[in-house]
PDB file of N, CA and C in Angstrom:
ATOM      1  N   MET A   1       0.847  -1.185   0.000  1.00  0.00           N
ATOM      2  CA  MET A   1       0.000   0.000   0.000  1.00  0.00           C
ATOM      3  C   MET A   1       0.887   1.241   0.000  1.00  0.00           C
ATOM      4  N   PRO A   2       0.504   2.236  -0.760  1.00  0.00           N
ATOM      5  CA  PRO A   2       1.296   3.469  -0.806  1.00  0.00           C
ATOM      6  C   PRO A   2       1.078   4.347   0.425  1.00  0.00           C
ATOM      7  N   ILE A   3       2.062   5.180   0.685  1.00  0.00           N
ATOM      8  CA  ILE A   3       1.980   6.169   1.759  1.00  0.00           C
ATOM      9  C   ILE A   3       1.712   7.514   1.111  1.00  0.00           C
ATOM     10  N   TYR A   4       0.657   8.186   1.558  1.00  0.00           N
ATOM     11  CA  TYR A   4       0.282   9.488   1.013  1.00  0.00           C
ATOM     12  C   TYR A   4       0.536  10.573   2.043  1.00  0.00           C
ATOM     13  N   ALA A   5       1.082  11.691   1.586  1.00  0.00           N
ATOM     14  CA  ALA A   5       1.313  12.850   2.446  1.00  0.00           C
ATOM     15  C   ALA A   5       0.110  13.779   2.335  1.00  0.00           C
ATOM     16  N   TYR A   6      -0.389  14.221   3.481  1.00  0.00           N
ATOM     17  CA  TYR A   6      -1.518  15.143   3.528  1.00  0.00           C
ATOM     18  C   TYR A   6      -1.115  16.388   4.306  1.00  0.00           C
ATOM     19  N   LYS A   7      -1.736  17.511   3.944  1.00  0.00           N
ATOM     20  CA  LYS A   7      -1.504  18.766   4.656  1.00  0.00           C
ATOM     21  C   LYS A   7      -2.826  19.513   4.773  1.00  0.00           C
ATOM     22  N   CYS A   8      -3.070  20.065   5.951  1.00  0.00           N
ATOM     23  CA  CYS A   8      -4.279  20.843   6.187  1.00  0.00           C
ATOM     24  C   CYS A   8      -4.062  22.264   5.664  1.00  0.00           C
ATOM     25  N   THR A   9      -4.974  22.717   4.821  1.00  0.00           N
ATOM     26  CA  THR A   9      -4.859  24.075   4.278  1.00  0.00           C
ATOM     27  C   THR A   9      -5.331  25.121   5.279  1.00  0.00           C
ATOM     28  N   ASN A  10      -5.950  24.677   6.375  1.00  0.00           N
ATOM     29  CA  ASN A  10      -6.427  25.604   7.398  1.00  0.00           C
ATOM     30  C   ASN A  10      -5.356  25.885   8.455  1.00  0.00           C
ATOM     31  N   CYS A  11      -4.792  24.823   9.054  1.00  0.00           N
ATOM     32  CA  CYS A  11      -3.841  25.016  10.161  1.00  0.00           C
ATOM     33  C   CYS A  11      -2.406  24.616   9.817  1.00  0.00           C
ATOM     34  N   GLY A  12      -2.179  23.967   8.658  1.00  0.00           N
ATOM     35  CA  GLY A  12      -0.829  23.585   8.247  1.00  0.00           C
ATOM     36  C   GLY A  12      -0.361  22.243   8.779  1.00  0.00           C
ATOM     37  N   PHE A  13      -1.216  21.523   9.506  1.00  0.00           N
ATOM     38  CA  PHE A  13      -0.856  20.211  10.047  1.00  0.00           C
ATOM     39  C   PHE A  13      -0.518  19.254   8.903  1.00  0.00           C
ATOM     40  N   GLU A  14       0.561  18.477   9.063  1.00  0.00           N
ATOM     41  CA  GLU A  14       0.990  17.519   8.043  1.00  0.00           C
ATOM     42  C   GLU A  14       1.053  16.122   8.636  1.00  0.00           C
ATOM     43  N   LYS A  15       0.635  15.134   7.851  1.00  0.00           N
ATOM     44  CA  LYS A  15       0.690  13.747   8.304  1.00  0.00           C
ATOM     45  C   LYS A  15       0.718  12.822   7.095  1.00  0.00           C
ATOM     46  N   ASP A  16       1.425  11.695   7.237  1.00  0.00           N
ATOM     47  CA  ASP A  16       1.466  10.651   6.218  1.00  0.00           C
ATOM     48  C   ASP A  16       0.493   9.543   6.611  1.00  0.00           C
ATOM     49  N   TYR A  17      -0.230   9.023   5.623  1.00  0.00           N
ATOM     50  CA  TYR A  17      -1.192   7.949   5.851  1.00  0.00           C
ATOM     51  C   TYR A  17      -0.902   6.792   4.909  1.00  0.00           C
ATOM     52  N   LEU A  18      -0.955   5.575   5.446  1.00  0.00           N
ATOM     53  CA  LEU A  18      -0.829   4.354   4.659  1.00  0.00           C
ATOM     54  C   LEU A  18      -2.236   3.982   4.204  1.00  0.00           C
ATOM     55  N   GLN A  19      -2.481   4.059   2.887  1.00  0.00           N
ATOM     56  CA  GLN A  19      -3.816   3.827   2.353  1.00  0.00           C
ATOM     57  C   GLN A  19      -3.762   2.948   1.113  1.00  0.00           C
ATOM     58  N   LYS A  20      -4.864   2.263   0.870  1.00  0.00           N
ATOM     59  CA  LYS A  20      -5.028   1.565  -0.399  1.00  0.00           C
ATOM     60  C   LYS A  20      -5.281   2.610  -1.473  1.00  0.00           C
ATOM     61  N   MET A  21      -4.948   2.290  -2.706  1.00  0.00           N
ATOM     62  CA  MET A  21      -5.205   3.225  -3.800  1.00  0.00           C
ATOM     63  C   MET A  21      -6.704   3.440  -3.991  1.00  0.00           C
ATOM     64  N   SER A  22      -7.511   2.476  -3.595  1.00  0.00           N
ATOM     65  CA  SER A  22      -8.960   2.582  -3.746  1.00  0.00           C
ATOM     66  C   SER A  22      -9.638   3.313  -2.582  1.00  0.00           C
ATOM     67  N   ASP A  23      -8.896   3.597  -1.500  1.00  0.00           N
ATOM     68  CA  ASP A  23      -9.471   4.317  -0.357  1.00  0.00           C
ATOM     69  C   ASP A  23      -9.808   5.752  -0.726  1.00  0.00           C
ATOM     70  N   LYS A  24     -10.850   6.277  -0.090  1.00  0.00           N
ATOM     71  CA  LYS A  24     -11.207   7.678  -0.298  1.00  0.00           C
ATOM     72  C   LYS A  24     -10.164   8.558   0.389  1.00  0.00           C
ATOM     73  N   PRO A  25      -9.873   9.733  -0.182  1.00  0.00           N
ATOM     74  CA  PRO A  25      -8.891  10.633   0.433  1.00  0.00           C
ATOM     75  C   PRO A  25      -9.333  11.097   1.824  1.00  0.00           C
ATOM     76  N   ILE A  26      -8.352  11.333   2.685  1.00  0.00           N
ATOM     77  CA  ILE A  26      -8.607  11.891   4.015  1.00  0.00           C
ATOM     78  C   ILE A  26      -9.000  13.355   3.824  1.00  0.00           C
ATOM     79  N   THR A  27     -10.038  13.802   4.482  1.00  0.00           N
ATOM     80  CA  THR A  27     -10.448  15.205   4.342  1.00  0.00           C
ATOM     81  C   THR A  27     -10.453  15.945   5.673  1.00  0.00           C
ATOM     82  N   LYS A  28     -10.741  15.242   6.782  1.00  0.00           N
ATOM     83  CA  LYS A  28     -10.851  15.903   8.085  1.00  0.00           C
ATOM     84  C   LYS A  28      -9.498  15.961   8.786  1.00  0.00           C
ATOM     85  N   CYS A  29      -9.099  17.167   9.173  1.00  0.00           N
ATOM     86  CA  CYS A  29      -7.832  17.372   9.872  1.00  0.00           C
ATOM     87  C   CYS A  29      -7.965  16.898  11.322  1.00  0.00           C
ATOM     88  N   PRO A  30      -7.041  16.027  11.791  1.00  0.00           N
ATOM     89  CA  PRO A  30      -7.114  15.557  13.172  1.00  0.00           C
ATOM     90  C   PRO A  30      -6.746  16.643  14.193  1.00  0.00           C
ATOM     91  N   LYS A  31      -6.114  17.721  13.747  1.00  0.00           N
ATOM     92  CA  LYS A  31      -5.701  18.785  14.675  1.00  0.00           C
ATOM     93  C   LYS A  31      -6.784  19.849  14.851  1.00  0.00           C
ATOM     94  N   CYS A  32      -7.273  20.414  13.736  1.00  0.00           N
ATOM     95  CA  CYS A  32      -8.246  21.512  13.841  1.00  0.00           C
ATOM     96  C   CYS A  32      -9.687  21.066  13.606  1.00  0.00           C
ATOM     97  N   GLY A  33      -9.887  19.843  13.086  1.00  0.00           N
ATOM     98  CA  GLY A  33     -11.224  19.317  12.890  1.00  0.00           C
ATOM     99  C   GLY A  33     -11.929  19.782  11.625  1.00  0.00           C
ATOM    100  N   GLN A  34     -11.282  20.602  10.821  1.00  0.00           N
ATOM    101  CA  GLN A  34     -11.893  21.108   9.591  1.00  0.00           C
ATOM    102  C   GLN A  34     -11.718  20.099   8.453  1.00  0.00           C
ATOM    103  N   ASP A  35     -12.593  20.171   7.469  1.00  0.00           N
ATOM    104  CA  ASP A  35     -12.495  19.312   6.281  1.00  0.00           C
ATOM    105  C   ASP A  35     -11.591  19.966   5.242  1.00  0.00           C
ATOM    106  N   THR A  36     -10.335  20.181   5.620  1.00  0.00           N
ATOM    107  CA  THR A  36      -9.405  20.919   4.756  1.00  0.00           C
ATOM    108  C   THR A  36      -8.102  20.166   4.503  1.00  0.00           C
ATOM    109  N   MET A  37      -8.084  18.846   4.735  1.00  0.00           N
ATOM    110  CA  MET A  37      -6.879  18.061   4.446  1.00  0.00           C
ATOM    111  C   MET A  37      -6.797  17.813   2.942  1.00  0.00           C
ATOM    112  N   LYS A  38      -5.623  18.059   2.364  1.00  0.00           N
ATOM    113  CA  LYS A  38      -5.391  17.862   0.931  1.00  0.00           C
ATOM    114  C   LYS A  38      -4.185  16.954   0.741  1.00  0.00           C
ATOM    115  N   LYS A  39      -4.299  16.059  -0.231  1.00  0.00           N
ATOM    116  CA  LYS A  39      -3.190  15.161  -0.565  1.00  0.00           C
ATOM    117  C   LYS A  39      -2.116  15.969  -1.276  1.00  0.00           C
ATOM    118  N   GLU A  40      -0.869  15.793  -0.840  1.00  0.00           N
ATOM    119  CA  GLU A  40       0.248  16.511  -1.451  1.00  0.00           C
ATOM    120  C   GLU A  40       0.999  15.611  -2.418  1.00  0.00           C
ATOM    121  N   LEU A  41       1.651  16.233  -3.366  1.00  0.00           N
ATOM    122  CA  LEU A  41       2.506  15.517  -4.297  1.00  0.00           C
ATOM    123  C   LEU A  41       3.834  15.244  -3.601  1.00  0.00           C
ATOM    124  N   SER A  42       4.267  14.010  -3.607  1.00  0.00           N
ATOM    125  CA  SER A  42       5.538  13.661  -2.975  1.00  0.00           C
ATOM    126  C   SER A  42       6.297  12.691  -3.867  1.00  0.00           C
ATOM    127  N   ALA A  43       7.595  12.647  -3.665  1.00  0.00           N
ATOM    128  CA  ALA A  43       8.453  11.775  -4.472  1.00  0.00           C
ATOM    129  C   ALA A  43       8.336  10.335  -3.986  1.00  0.00           C
ATOM    130  N   PRO A  44       8.311   9.387  -4.916  1.00  0.00           N
ATOM    131  CA  PRO A  44       8.271   7.986  -4.501  1.00  0.00           C
ATOM    132  C   PRO A  44       9.611   7.577  -3.903  1.00  0.00           C
ATOM    133  N   GLY A  45       9.580   6.648  -2.995  1.00  0.00           N
ATOM    134  CA  GLY A  45      10.813   6.165  -2.385  1.00  0.00           C
ATOM    135  C   GLY A  45      10.996   4.685  -2.667  1.00  0.00           C
ATOM    136  N   PHE A  46      11.909   4.347  -3.558  1.00  0.00           N
ATOM    137  CA  PHE A  46      12.201   2.952  -3.836  1.00  0.00           C
ATOM    138  C   PHE A  46      13.644   2.839  -4.299  1.00  0.00           C
ATOM    139  N   GLU A  47      14.172   1.637  -4.188  1.00  0.00           N
ATOM    140  CA  GLU A  47      15.555   1.381  -4.568  1.00  0.00           C
ATOM    141  C   GLU A  47      15.603   0.130  -5.430  1.00  0.00           C
ATOM    142  N   LEU A  48      16.328   0.211  -6.535  1.00  0.00           N
ATOM    143  CA  LEU A  48      16.497  -0.946  -7.409  1.00  0.00           C
ATOM    144  C   LEU A  48      17.741  -1.702  -6.963  1.00  0.00           C
ATOM    145  N   LYS A  49      17.570  -2.960  -6.593  1.00  0.00           N
ATOM    146  CA  LYS A  49      18.691  -3.759  -6.109  1.00  0.00           C
ATOM    147  C   LYS A  49      18.967  -4.914  -7.059  1.00  0.00           C
ATOM    148  N   GLY A  50      20.187  -5.407  -7.017  1.00  0.00           N
ATOM    149  CA  GLY A  50      20.539  -6.570  -7.808  1.00  0.00           C
ATOM    150  C   GLY A  50      20.905  -6.231  -9.236  1.00  0.00           C
ATOM    151  N   THR A  51      20.896  -7.254 -10.081  1.00  0.00           N
ATOM    152  CA  THR A  51      21.222  -7.062 -11.487  1.00  0.00           C
ATOM    153  C   THR A  51      19.939  -6.871 -12.266  1.00  0.00           C
ATOM    154  N   GLY A  52      20.069  -6.432 -13.473  1.00  0.00           N
ATOM    155  CA  GLY A  52      18.896  -6.191 -14.300  1.00  0.00           C
ATOM    156  C   GLY A  52      19.093  -4.944 -15.127  1.00  0.00           C
ATOM    157  N   TRP A  53      18.004  -4.403 -15.669  1.00  0.00           N
ATOM    158  CA  TRP A  53      18.109  -3.279 -16.598  1.00  0.00           C
ATOM    159  C   TRP A  53      18.768  -2.064 -15.964  1.00  0.00           C
ATOM    160  N   ALA A  54      18.558  -1.821 -14.682  1.00  0.00           N
ATOM    161  CA  ALA A  54      19.139  -0.634 -14.052  1.00  0.00           C
ATOM    162  C   ALA A  54      20.661  -0.746 -13.986  1.00  0.00           C
ATOM    163  N   ALA A  55      21.167  -1.949 -13.810  1.00  0.00           N
ATOM    164  CA  ALA A  55      22.607  -2.147 -13.706  1.00  0.00           C
ATOM    165  C   ALA A  55      23.261  -2.355 -15.065  1.00  0.00           C
ATOM    166  N   THR A  56      22.527  -2.917 -16.020  1.00  0.00           N
ATOM    167  CA  THR A  56      23.143  -3.260 -17.297  1.00  0.00           C
ATOM    168  C   THR A  56      22.872  -2.266 -18.410  1.00  0.00           C
ATOM    169  N   ASP A  57      21.673  -1.723 -18.481  1.00  0.00           N
ATOM    170  CA  ASP A  57      21.310  -0.854 -19.601  1.00  0.00           C
ATOM    171  C   ASP A  57      21.657   0.614 -19.380  1.00  0.00           C
ATOM    172  N   PHE A  58      21.828   1.022 -18.143  1.00  0.00           N
ATOM    173  CA  PHE A  58      22.094   2.430 -17.854  1.00  0.00           C
ATOM    174  C   PHE A  58      23.388   2.588 -17.062  1.00  0.00           C
ATOM    175  N   ASN A  59      24.414   1.861 -17.467  1.00  0.00           N
ATOM    176  CA  ASN A  59      25.660   1.879 -16.714  1.00  0.00           C
ATOM    177  C   ASN A  59      26.674   2.883 -17.245  1.00  0.00           C
ATOM    178  N   GLY A  60      26.319   3.682 -18.236  1.00  0.00           N
ATOM    179  CA  GLY A  60      27.238   4.685 -18.765  1.00  0.00           C
ATOM    180  C   GLY A  60      28.295   4.114 -19.688  1.00  0.00           C
ATOM    181  N   GLY A  61      28.104   2.904 -20.174  1.00  0.00           N
ATOM    182  CA  GLY A  61      29.061   2.259 -21.062  1.00  0.00           C
ATOM    183  C   GLY A  61      29.076   2.897 -22.439  1.00  0.00           C
ATOM    184  N   PRO A  62      29.808   2.288 -23.374  1.00  0.00           N
ATOM    185  CA  PRO A  62      29.902   2.851 -24.722  1.00  0.00           C
ATOM    186  C   PRO A  62      28.537   2.905 -25.403  1.00  0.00           C
ATOM    187  N   LYS A  63      28.360   3.929 -26.196  1.00  0.00           N
ATOM    188  CA  LYS A  63      27.101   4.133 -26.915  1.00  0.00           C
ATOM    189  C   LYS A  63      27.126   3.357 -28.227  1.00  0.00           C
ATOM    190  N   ALA A  64      25.958   2.957 -28.688  1.00  0.00           N
ATOM    191  CA  ALA A  64      25.836   2.243 -29.957  1.00  0.00           C
ATOM    192  C   ALA A  64      26.144   3.194 -31.106  1.00  0.00           C
ATOM    193  N   VAL A  65      26.813   2.677 -32.121  1.00  0.00           N
ATOM    194  CA  VAL A  65      27.144   3.470 -33.302  1.00  0.00           C
ATOM    195  C   VAL A  65      25.970   3.380 -34.266  1.00  0.00           C
ATOM    196  N   PRO A  66      25.481   4.514 -34.808  1.00  0.00           N
ATOM    197  CA  PRO A  66      24.367   4.466 -35.764  1.00  0.00           C
ATOM    198  C   PRO A  66      24.704   3.582 -36.959  1.00  0.00           C
ATOM    199  N   ALA A  67      23.704   2.905 -37.510  1.00  0.00           N
ATOM    200  CA  ALA A  67      23.885   1.961 -38.615  1.00  0.00           C
ATOM    201  C   ALA A  67      24.532   2.613 -39.826  1.00  0.00           C
ATOM    202  N   ALA A  68      24.263   3.866 -40.105  1.00  0.00           N
ATOM    203  CA  ALA A  68      24.832   4.559 -41.264  1.00  0.00           C
ATOM    204  C   ALA A  68      26.353   4.612 -41.163  1.00  0.00           C
ATOM    205  N   HIS A  69      26.897   4.740 -39.983  1.00  0.00           N
ATOM    206  CA  HIS A  69      28.347   4.813 -39.807  1.00  0.00           C
ATOM    207  C   HIS A  69      28.994   3.430 -39.888  1.00  0.00           C
ATOM    208  N   VAL A  70      28.282   2.412 -39.503  1.00  0.00           N
ATOM    209  CA  VAL A  70      28.823   1.057 -39.520  1.00  0.00           C
ATOM    210  C   VAL A  70      28.953   0.546 -40.949  1.00  0.00           C
ATOM    211  N   HIS A  71      27.950   0.816 -41.777  1.00  0.00           N
ATOM    212  CA  HIS A  71      27.920   0.296 -43.137  1.00  0.00           C
ATOM    213  C   HIS A  71      28.506   1.259 -44.160  1.00  0.00           C
ATOM    214  N   GLY A  72      28.947   2.414 -43.746  1.00  0.00           N
ATOM    215  CA  GLY A  72      29.546   3.362 -44.664  1.00  0.00           C
ATOM    216  C   GLY A  72      28.543   4.148 -45.481  1.00  0.00           C
ATOM    217  N   ASP A  73      27.263   4.112 -45.133  1.00  0.00           N
ATOM    218  CA  ASP A  73      26.244   4.882 -45.850  1.00  0.00           C
ATOM    219  C   ASP A  73      26.440   6.367 -45.584  1.00  0.00           C
ATOM    220  N   LYS A  74      26.029   7.170 -46.569  1.00  0.00           N
ATOM    221  CA  LYS A  74      26.165   8.620 -46.414  1.00  0.00           C
ATOM    222  C   LYS A  74      24.831   9.279 -46.352  1.00  0.00           C
TER     223      LYS A  74
END
């Protein structure tokens, strides 16, 4: 389940909630009691481990030569 960051537009209270994607958004602020909680945009947090495309395809190695240069086409 994803973690969503919420912030109250009335009092500025901030809190993260663990919710299903199908859950309705939180609207009531637990601090001031107003229906002013808004979901904020936040960066995802994940790490790619092990081997695979992240380690092999984006390793900064030599670039492919365009076909026109390989075959001598102009």
